[in-house]
């Protein structure tokens, strides 16, 4: 098994290269057999640039597939991989069609690109299933041991067990058993999970796993995530790491604000028909207000009025502020549709244009709920080092009902690893989560907030 392990990434790479080549060949056929002859008819004969057109198509396909996670065949669920491939193919062919029209300097028939899209679905999706089948047969789930501290690891184990195709938790052990006994047990398994261990107890185990070449999964502390954003200093022969702890730099804030202004103006124009349709549907259903405003917190704890389409009954908060629950009877029929597609958030484009929010950032919390979270997690206010966002790291990689502590870790990861490219990636990934129902699940009945006591 260990000898096969070294070829795992090679198998994944080979499969991805083959899929990309196949997609390129299919586009090349469409280009040479359909589009180029049409261009030769309407313009002077096209003699140069064929390979450039095909090469650009391949680069666009690689960009979208990588961004949506379509190349992570051994990592994501098969449904996630297929969804990623579908979105990548669709987006690539939309851009590819525009590319063909630009080359022709005229509108070209759209049906060849539609047929190409369908053919790529028919070829690539079965290919993904086949590669995934081979992958799971060659590399069965790793046998893992979970080492935990004072708190039970049951919640984490439940999440890991949701991926039986990749992980197999066989045993648990308390860190207080002592290092000698833990080291003996670690050697019996293929991977180790270090769950919420005190740093002073975690580090010796981590070093032992490193020495023994044991794959190790770690639930990070807040301080661990802050360290990911440090700058390496090489002024001396002693390595230093600098943590500036100020959020985004002035240059990053300028670029981010410029992107927000341009994209929000485009989004308002493009989405205006949808905004009008949703507004009319809400009004017709119960004659109540179309919009719902609520005070939320943004950068440095400043408050603002967030704008959303109303998705609940007008008396939904007669018992006080609370998050939406699973199967919440306060949600209207129109509300269920727009919440499922996240369209209830669309009016926040105007908050972004006004500068109260950004397209990407931590989701804004209500002050009363934020204070409750801070009473349990004092570091929860760290999220306020950047503007609140329409989408964000916690929305893409978490869920609506993700616990506040995990949400804080995800948002801090965004702040500490920020780049303009990360914003673009998260905005594109947001289209993917629209199709994933688990991302919109509410909190359990009996809960008022996402905190689990």
Coordinates of C-alpha atoms in Angstrom, one line a residue:
X1 CA 0.0 0.0 0.0
X2 CA 2.8 2.4 0.9
X3 CA 4.6 1.8 -2.4
X4 CA 1.3 2.5 -4.3
X5 CA 0.8 5.7 -2.3
X6 CA 3.6 7.5 -4.1
X7 CA 1.8 7.0 -7.4
X8 CA -1.5 8.4 -6.2
X9 CA -0.9 12.0 -7.4
X10 CA 0.5 10.7 -10.6
X11 CA -2.7 8.9 -11.3
X12 CA -4.7 12.0 -10.5
X13 CA -2.4 14.1 -12.7
X14 CA -2.6 11.7 -15.6
X15 CA -6.4 11.5 -15.5
X16 CA -6.7 15.3 -15.4
X17 CA -4.3 15.8 -18.3
X18 CA -6.2 13.2 -20.4
X19 CA -9.5 15.0 -19.7
X20 CA -8.1 18.4 -20.6
X21 CA -6.6 17.0 -23.9
X22 CA -9.9 15.3 -24.8
X23 CA -11.7 18.6 -24.2
X24 CA -9.2 20.4 -26.4
X25 CA -9.5 17.9 -29.2
X26 CA -13.3 18.2 -29.1
X27 CA -13.1 22.0 -29.3
X28 CA -10.4 21.8 -32.1
X29 CA -12.8 19.6 -34.1
X30 CA -15.6 22.1 -33.6
X31 CA -13.3 25.0 -34.6
X32 CA -11.8 23.4 -37.7
X33 CA -14.9 21.7 -39.0
X34 CA -17.6 24.3 -38.3
X35 CA -16.4 27.7 -37.1
X36 CA -13.3 28.3 -39.3
X37 CA -15.1 27.5 -42.6
X38 CA -17.8 30.0 -41.6
X39 CA -15.2 32.6 -40.8
X40 CA -13.5 32.0 -44.1
X41 CA -16.9 32.7 -45.8
X42 CA -17.6 36.0 -44.1
X43 CA -14.1 37.3 -43.8
X44 CA -10.8 36.8 -45.6
X45 CA -9.4 33.2 -45.3
X46 CA -8.0 32.5 -41.8
X47 CA -4.5 31.1 -42.1
X48 CA -2.9 31.8 -38.8
X49 CA -3.8 31.6 -35.2
X50 CA -5.7 28.3 -35.1
X51 CA -3.4 26.9 -32.4
X52 CA -3.7 30.1 -30.4
X53 CA -7.5 29.8 -30.4
X54 CA -7.4 26.2 -29.2
X55 CA -4.6 27.0 -26.7
X56 CA -6.6 29.9 -25.2
X57 CA -9.6 27.5 -24.9
X58 CA -7.5 25.0 -23.0
X59 CA -6.2 27.7 -20.7
X60 CA -9.8 28.9 -19.9
X61 CA -10.9 25.3 -19.4
X62 CA -8.0 24.7 -17.0
X63 CA -8.7 27.9 -15.1
X64 CA -12.4 27.2 -14.5
X65 CA -11.9 23.5 -13.7
X66 CA -9.1 24.2 -11.3
X67 CA -11.1 27.0 -9.7
X68 CA -14.2 24.9 -9.1
X69 CA -12.2 22.0 -7.9
X70 CA -12.9 19.7 -10.8
X71 CA -9.3 18.2 -10.7
X72 CA -9.6 17.0 -7.1
X73 CA -10.8 13.6 -8.1
X74 CA -9.3 11.8 -5.1
X75 CA -10.3 14.5 -2.6
X76 CA -13.9 15.7 -3.2
X77 CA -17.1 13.7 -3.3
X78 CA -18.0 12.3 -6.7
X79 CA -21.1 14.6 -6.8
X80 CA -18.9 17.6 -6.1
X81 CA -16.4 16.7 -8.8
X82 CA -19.2 16.2 -11.4
X83 CA -20.8 19.5 -10.4
X84 CA -17.4 21.2 -10.7
X85 CA -16.9 19.7 -14.1
X86 CA -20.3 20.7 -15.3
X87 CA -19.8 24.3 -14.2
X88 CA -16.3 24.5 -15.7
X89 CA -17.5 23.2 -19.0
X90 CA -20.5 25.5 -19.1
X91 CA -18.4 28.6 -18.2
X92 CA -15.6 27.7 -20.5
X93 CA -17.9 27.3 -23.5
X94 CA -19.7 30.6 -22.8
X95 CA -16.3 32.3 -22.9
X96 CA -15.2 30.1 -25.8
X97 CA -18.2 31.2 -27.8
X98 CA -17.4 34.9 -27.2
X99 CA -13.8 34.1 -28.2
X100 CA -15.0 32.7 -31.6
X101 CA -17.2 35.7 -32.2
X102 CA -14.3 38.1 -31.5
X103 CA -12.1 36.2 -33.9
X104 CA -14.8 36.3 -36.6
X105 CA -15.6 39.9 -35.8
X106 CA -19.2 38.8 -36.1
X107 CA -21.9 36.7 -34.4
X108 CA -21.4 33.0 -35.0
X109 CA -24.1 30.3 -34.8
X110 CA -24.4 29.2 -31.1
X111 CA -25.7 25.6 -31.8
X112 CA -22.2 24.1 -32.4
X113 CA -20.9 25.3 -29.0
X114 CA -24.1 24.0 -27.4
X115 CA -23.5 20.6 -29.1
X116 CA -19.9 20.7 -27.9
X117 CA -21.0 21.3 -24.4
X118 CA -23.4 18.3 -24.5
X119 CA -20.7 16.1 -25.9
X120 CA -18.2 17.1 -23.3
X121 CA -20.7 16.3 -20.6
X122 CA -21.3 12.8 -22.2
X123 CA -17.5 12.1 -22.3
X124 CA -16.0 13.8 -19.3
X125 CA -18.6 12.8 -16.6
X126 CA -18.4 9.0 -17.3
X127 CA -14.6 9.5 -17.4
X128 CA -14.7 11.1 -13.9
X129 CA -16.8 8.2 -12.6
X130 CA -14.3 5.7 -14.0
X131 CA -11.2 7.4 -12.6
X132 CA -12.9 7.7 -9.2
X133 CA -13.8 4.0 -9.3
X134 CA -10.2 3.1 -10.0
X135 CA -9.0 5.5 -7.4
X136 CA -11.1 4.1 -4.6
X137 CA -10.1 0.5 -5.5
X138 CA -6.4 1.3 -5.6
X139 CA -6.5 3.6 -2.5
X140 CA -9.0 2.5 0.0
X141 CA -9.9 4.7 3.0
X142 CA -7.0 5.3 5.4
X143 CA -7.3 3.7 8.9
X144 CA -7.1 6.6 11.3
X145 CA -6.8 7.2 15.0
X146 CA -8.2 10.4 16.6
X147 CA -6.2 11.8 19.6
X148 CA -8.2 14.3 21.6
X149 CA -7.9 16.6 24.6
X150 CA -10.4 17.7 27.2
X151 CA -13.4 17.8 24.8
X152 CA -15.1 14.9 23.1
X153 CA -14.1 14.5 19.4
X154 CA -17.6 13.0 18.5
X155 CA -18.6 16.0 16.4
X156 CA -15.4 15.9 14.3
X157 CA -15.7 12.1 14.0
X158 CA -19.2 12.5 12.7
X159 CA -18.0 14.9 10.0
X160 CA -15.1 12.6 9.1
X161 CA -17.4 9.6 8.9
X162 CA -19.5 11.4 6.3
X163 CA -16.7 10.6 3.9
X164 CA -16.4 6.9 4.3
X165 CA -15.0 6.8 0.8
X166 CA -11.8 8.5 2.0
X167 CA -11.5 8.1 5.8
X168 CA -11.9 5.3 8.2
X169 CA -11.8 6.3 11.9
X170 CA -10.8 3.1 13.7
X171 CA -9.9 4.3 17.2
X172 CA -9.7 7.2 19.5
X173 CA -7.3 7.9 22.3
X174 CA -7.0 10.6 25.0
X175 CA -3.8 12.7 25.0
X176 CA -3.6 12.1 28.7
X177 CA -2.7 8.4 28.2
X178 CA 0.9 9.5 28.0
X179 CA 3.3 9.9 25.0
X180 CA 4.7 6.3 25.2
X181 CA 1.3 4.7 24.9
X182 CA 0.2 7.2 22.2
X183 CA 3.3 6.6 20.1
X184 CA 2.7 2.8 20.3
X185 CA -0.9 3.2 19.1
X186 CA 0.0 5.7 16.4
X187 CA 2.3 3.2 14.7
X188 CA -0.7 0.8 14.2
X189 CA -2.5 3.3 11.9
X190 CA -2.0 5.0 8.6
X191 CA -3.0 8.5 9.7
X192 CA -3.5 10.5 12.8
X193 CA -6.1 13.2 13.7
X194 CA -5.0 15.7 16.4
X195 CA -8.3 17.1 17.7
X196 CA -8.2 20.3 19.8
X197 CA -5.0 19.5 21.8
X198 CA -3.2 22.0 23.9
X199 CA -0.2 23.3 22.0
X200 CA 2.4 22.0 24.5
X201 CA 1.0 18.5 24.2
X202 CA 0.4 18.6 20.5
X203 CA 3.8 19.5 19.4
X204 CA 5.7 16.4 20.6
X205 CA 3.1 14.2 18.9
X206 CA 3.3 16.2 15.7
X207 CA 7.1 15.8 15.6
X208 CA 6.8 12.1 16.2
X209 CA 4.4 11.7 13.3
X210 CA 6.7 13.8 11.1
X211 CA 9.6 11.5 12.0
X212 CA 7.6 8.4 11.3
X213 CA 6.1 9.7 8.0
X214 CA 2.6 9.5 9.4
X215 CA 0.0 11.6 7.6
X216 CA -1.4 14.0 10.3
X217 CA -4.6 16.0 10.3
X218 CA -4.8 18.9 12.8
X219 CA -7.7 21.0 14.0
X220 CA -6.0 24.5 14.1
X221 CA -6.0 26.9 17.0
X222 CA -6.8 30.6 16.3
X223 CA -3.0 31.3 16.8
X224 CA -2.2 28.7 14.2
X225 CA -4.3 30.5 11.6
X226 CA -2.8 33.9 12.5
X227 CA 0.6 32.3 11.8
X228 CA -0.5 31.5 8.2
X229 CA -0.5 35.2 7.4
X230 CA 3.0 35.9 8.7
X231 CA 5.8 37.3 6.6
X232 CA 9.1 35.5 6.6
X233 CA 12.0 37.8 7.7
X234 CA 15.5 36.8 6.5
X235 CA 17.6 39.7 7.9
X236 CA 19.4 37.5 10.3
X237 CA 20.6 33.9 10.4
X238 CA 17.7 33.2 12.9
X239 CA 14.4 32.8 11.0
X240 CA 11.7 35.3 12.1
X241 CA 8.0 35.5 11.2
X242 CA 6.3 38.9 11.2
X243 CA 2.6 39.1 12.0
X244 CA 1.3 42.6 11.2
X245 CA -2.1 42.0 12.7
X246 CA -3.8 44.9 11.0
X247 CA -6.1 43.3 8.5
X248 CA -5.7 44.4 4.9
X249 CA -3.1 46.9 3.8
X250 CA -4.1 50.2 2.3
X251 CA -3.2 48.9 -1.2
X252 CA -5.3 45.8 -0.8
X253 CA -8.2 47.9 0.5
X254 CA -8.0 50.2 -2.5
X255 CA -8.0 47.3 -5.0
X256 CA -10.8 45.6 -3.1
X257 CA -13.0 48.7 -3.1
X258 CA -12.3 49.4 -6.8
X259 CA -13.4 45.8 -7.6
X260 CA -16.6 46.3 -5.5
X261 CA -17.6 49.5 -7.2
X262 CA -17.2 48.1 -10.7
X263 CA -18.7 44.7 -10.1
X264 CA -21.7 46.1 -8.1
X265 CA -22.6 48.5 -10.9
X266 CA -22.4 45.6 -13.4
X267 CA -24.4 43.3 -11.1
X268 CA -27.2 45.9 -10.6
X269 CA -27.7 46.3 -14.4
X270 CA -27.5 42.5 -15.1
X271 CA -29.7 41.4 -12.2
X272 CA -32.3 44.1 -12.5
X273 CA -34.9 41.8 -14.2
X274 CA -34.5 39.2 -11.5
X275 CA -34.7 41.9 -8.7
X276 CA -38.0 43.1 -10.2
X277 CA -39.4 39.6 -10.6
X278 CA -38.6 38.6 -7.0
X279 CA -39.9 41.8 -5.6
X280 CA -43.2 41.4 -7.5
X281 CA -43.6 37.8 -6.3
X282 CA -43.1 38.7 -2.6
X283 CA -45.6 41.6 -2.9
X284 CA -48.2 39.5 -4.6
X285 CA -47.9 36.6 -2.1
X286 CA -48.9 38.5 1.1
X287 CA -49.0 42.2 0.2
X288 CA -46.2 42.8 2.8
X289 CA -43.0 44.8 2.4
X290 CA -40.6 43.5 -0.3
X291 CA -37.4 44.3 1.5
X292 CA -36.2 43.4 5.0
X293 CA -33.6 45.6 6.7
X294 CA -31.7 44.7 9.8
X295 CA -28.8 46.2 11.7
X296 CA -25.6 44.3 11.2
X297 CA -21.9 44.8 12.0
X298 CA -19.1 45.4 9.6
X299 CA -15.4 46.5 9.8
X300 CA -14.3 47.8 13.2
X301 CA -17.7 47.0 14.7
X302 CA -19.5 49.7 12.7
X303 CA -23.2 49.1 12.3
X304 CA -25.3 49.4 9.1
X305 CA -28.7 48.5 7.8
X306 CA -28.4 45.3 5.6
X307 CA -30.9 45.0 2.8
X308 CA -32.5 41.6 2.0
X309 CA -35.5 40.3 0.2
X310 CA -38.1 39.4 2.8
X311 CA -38.3 35.6 2.9
X312 CA -40.2 35.1 6.2
X313 CA -43.6 36.0 7.5
X314 CA -44.0 39.6 8.7
X315 CA -44.2 38.5 12.4
X316 CA -41.2 36.1 12.1
X317 CA -39.3 37.7 15.1
X318 CA -42.1 38.3 17.6
X319 CA -40.2 35.9 19.9
X320 CA -36.9 37.7 19.5
X321 CA -33.9 37.4 17.1
X322 CA -33.0 33.9 16.0
X323 CA -31.5 32.3 12.9
X324 CA -33.5 30.2 10.5
X325 CA -34.1 26.6 11.6
X326 CA -34.3 23.4 9.5
X327 CA -37.9 23.2 8.0
X328 CA -38.6 26.7 9.6
X329 CA -42.4 27.3 9.3
X330 CA -41.8 31.1 9.3
X331 CA -40.3 30.9 5.8
X332 CA -42.8 31.8 3.0
X333 CA -43.1 29.7 -0.2
X334 CA -41.4 32.4 -2.2
X335 CA -38.9 32.7 0.6
X336 CA -38.0 29.0 0.3
X337 CA -37.1 29.4 -3.4
X338 CA -35.0 32.6 -3.0
X339 CA -33.2 31.2 0.1
X340 CA -32.4 28.0 -1.7
X341 CA -30.8 29.9 -4.5
X342 CA -29.4 32.7 -2.2
X343 CA -31.3 35.3 -4.3
X344 CA -32.7 36.8 -1.0
X345 CA -29.2 38.3 -0.6
X346 CA -29.2 40.1 -4.0
X347 CA -30.3 43.6 -2.7
X348 CA -27.0 43.7 -0.7
X349 CA -25.4 44.8 -4.0
X350 CA -26.6 48.2 -3.0
X351 CA -24.9 47.9 0.5
X352 CA -21.7 47.0 -1.5
X353 CA -22.0 50.1 -3.8
X354 CA -22.5 52.3 -0.7
X355 CA -19.3 50.9 0.8
X356 CA -20.9 49.3 3.8
X357 CA -20.1 45.8 2.6
X358 CA -17.8 44.1 0.1
X359 CA -18.5 41.3 -2.3
X360 CA -16.2 39.0 -0.3
X361 CA -15.7 39.0 3.5
X362 CA -17.2 37.6 6.7
X363 CA -20.9 37.5 6.8
X364 CA -22.3 40.3 9.0
X365 CA -23.8 39.3 12.3
X366 CA -26.4 41.0 14.3
X367 CA -24.9 42.8 17.3
X368 CA -27.0 40.8 19.8
X369 CA -25.9 37.5 18.3
X370 CA -22.3 38.6 17.9
X371 CA -22.1 39.6 21.6
X372 CA -23.5 36.2 22.6
X373 CA -20.8 34.5 20.5
X374 CA -18.1 36.7 22.0
X375 CA -19.1 35.8 25.5
X376 CA -18.2 32.2 24.6
X377 CA -15.4 33.0 22.1
X378 CA -13.7 36.3 22.9
X379 CA -11.7 36.1 19.6
X380 CA -15.0 36.2 17.6
X381 CA -14.5 40.0 17.1
X382 CA -11.3 39.3 15.1
X383 CA -13.6 38.8 12.1
X384 CA -14.3 42.6 12.1
X385 CA -10.8 43.5 10.8
X386 CA -12.3 43.6 7.3
X387 CA -15.7 44.6 5.8
X388 CA -18.6 42.2 5.9
X389 CA -19.2 40.4 2.7
X390 CA -22.0 39.1 0.5
X391 CA -20.1 35.9 0.2
X392 CA -17.0 34.7 1.9
X393 CA -14.6 31.9 2.9
X394 CA -17.0 30.6 5.5
X395 CA -19.9 30.6 3.1
X396 CA -18.0 28.6 0.4
X397 CA -16.3 26.1 2.7
X398 CA -18.8 26.2 5.6
X399 CA -22.5 26.1 5.9
X400 CA -25.3 28.3 7.2
X401 CA -25.3 26.4 10.5
X402 CA -21.5 26.1 10.9
X403 CA -20.6 26.7 14.5
X404 CA -19.3 30.2 15.4
X405 CA -15.9 28.8 16.4
X406 CA -15.4 27.1 13.0
X407 CA -16.9 30.1 11.2
X408 CA -14.3 32.3 13.0
X409 CA -11.5 30.0 11.9
X410 CA -12.7 30.1 8.3
X411 CA -13.0 33.9 8.3
X412 CA -9.6 34.4 9.8
X413 CA -8.1 32.1 7.2
X414 CA -9.6 34.5 4.6
X415 CA -8.2 37.6 6.4
X416 CA -4.7 36.1 6.9
X417 CA -4.4 34.7 3.3
X418 CA -6.1 37.6 1.5
X419 CA -5.4 38.3 -2.2
X420 CA -7.4 39.8 -5.1
X421 CA -7.2 36.4 -6.7
X422 CA -8.7 34.7 -3.6
X423 CA -11.7 37.2 -3.9
X424 CA -12.2 36.2 -7.6
X425 CA -12.0 32.5 -6.7
X426 CA -14.5 32.7 -3.8
X427 CA -16.9 34.7 -6.0
X428 CA -16.8 31.9 -8.7
X429 CA -17.1 29.2 -6.1
X430 CA -20.3 30.9 -4.8
X431 CA -22.0 29.8 -8.0
X432 CA -21.2 26.2 -7.1
X433 CA -22.6 26.3 -3.5
X434 CA -26.0 27.5 -4.9
X435 CA -26.5 23.9 -6.2
X436 CA -25.5 22.3 -2.9
X437 CA -28.4 22.0 -0.5
X438 CA -26.4 21.3 2.6
X439 CA -24.9 24.8 2.5
X440 CA -28.3 26.4 3.1
X441 CA -29.4 24.1 6.0
X442 CA -30.7 26.0 9.0
X443 CA -29.9 25.4 12.6
X444 CA -31.4 22.5 14.6
X445 CA -34.7 22.9 16.3
X446 CA -34.2 24.1 19.9
X447 CA -31.3 26.4 18.8
X448 CA -31.6 30.2 18.6
X449 CA -28.1 30.8 17.2
X450 CA -25.5 28.5 15.5
X451 CA -23.7 28.0 18.8
X452 CA -23.9 24.5 20.3
X453 CA -23.7 24.5 24.0

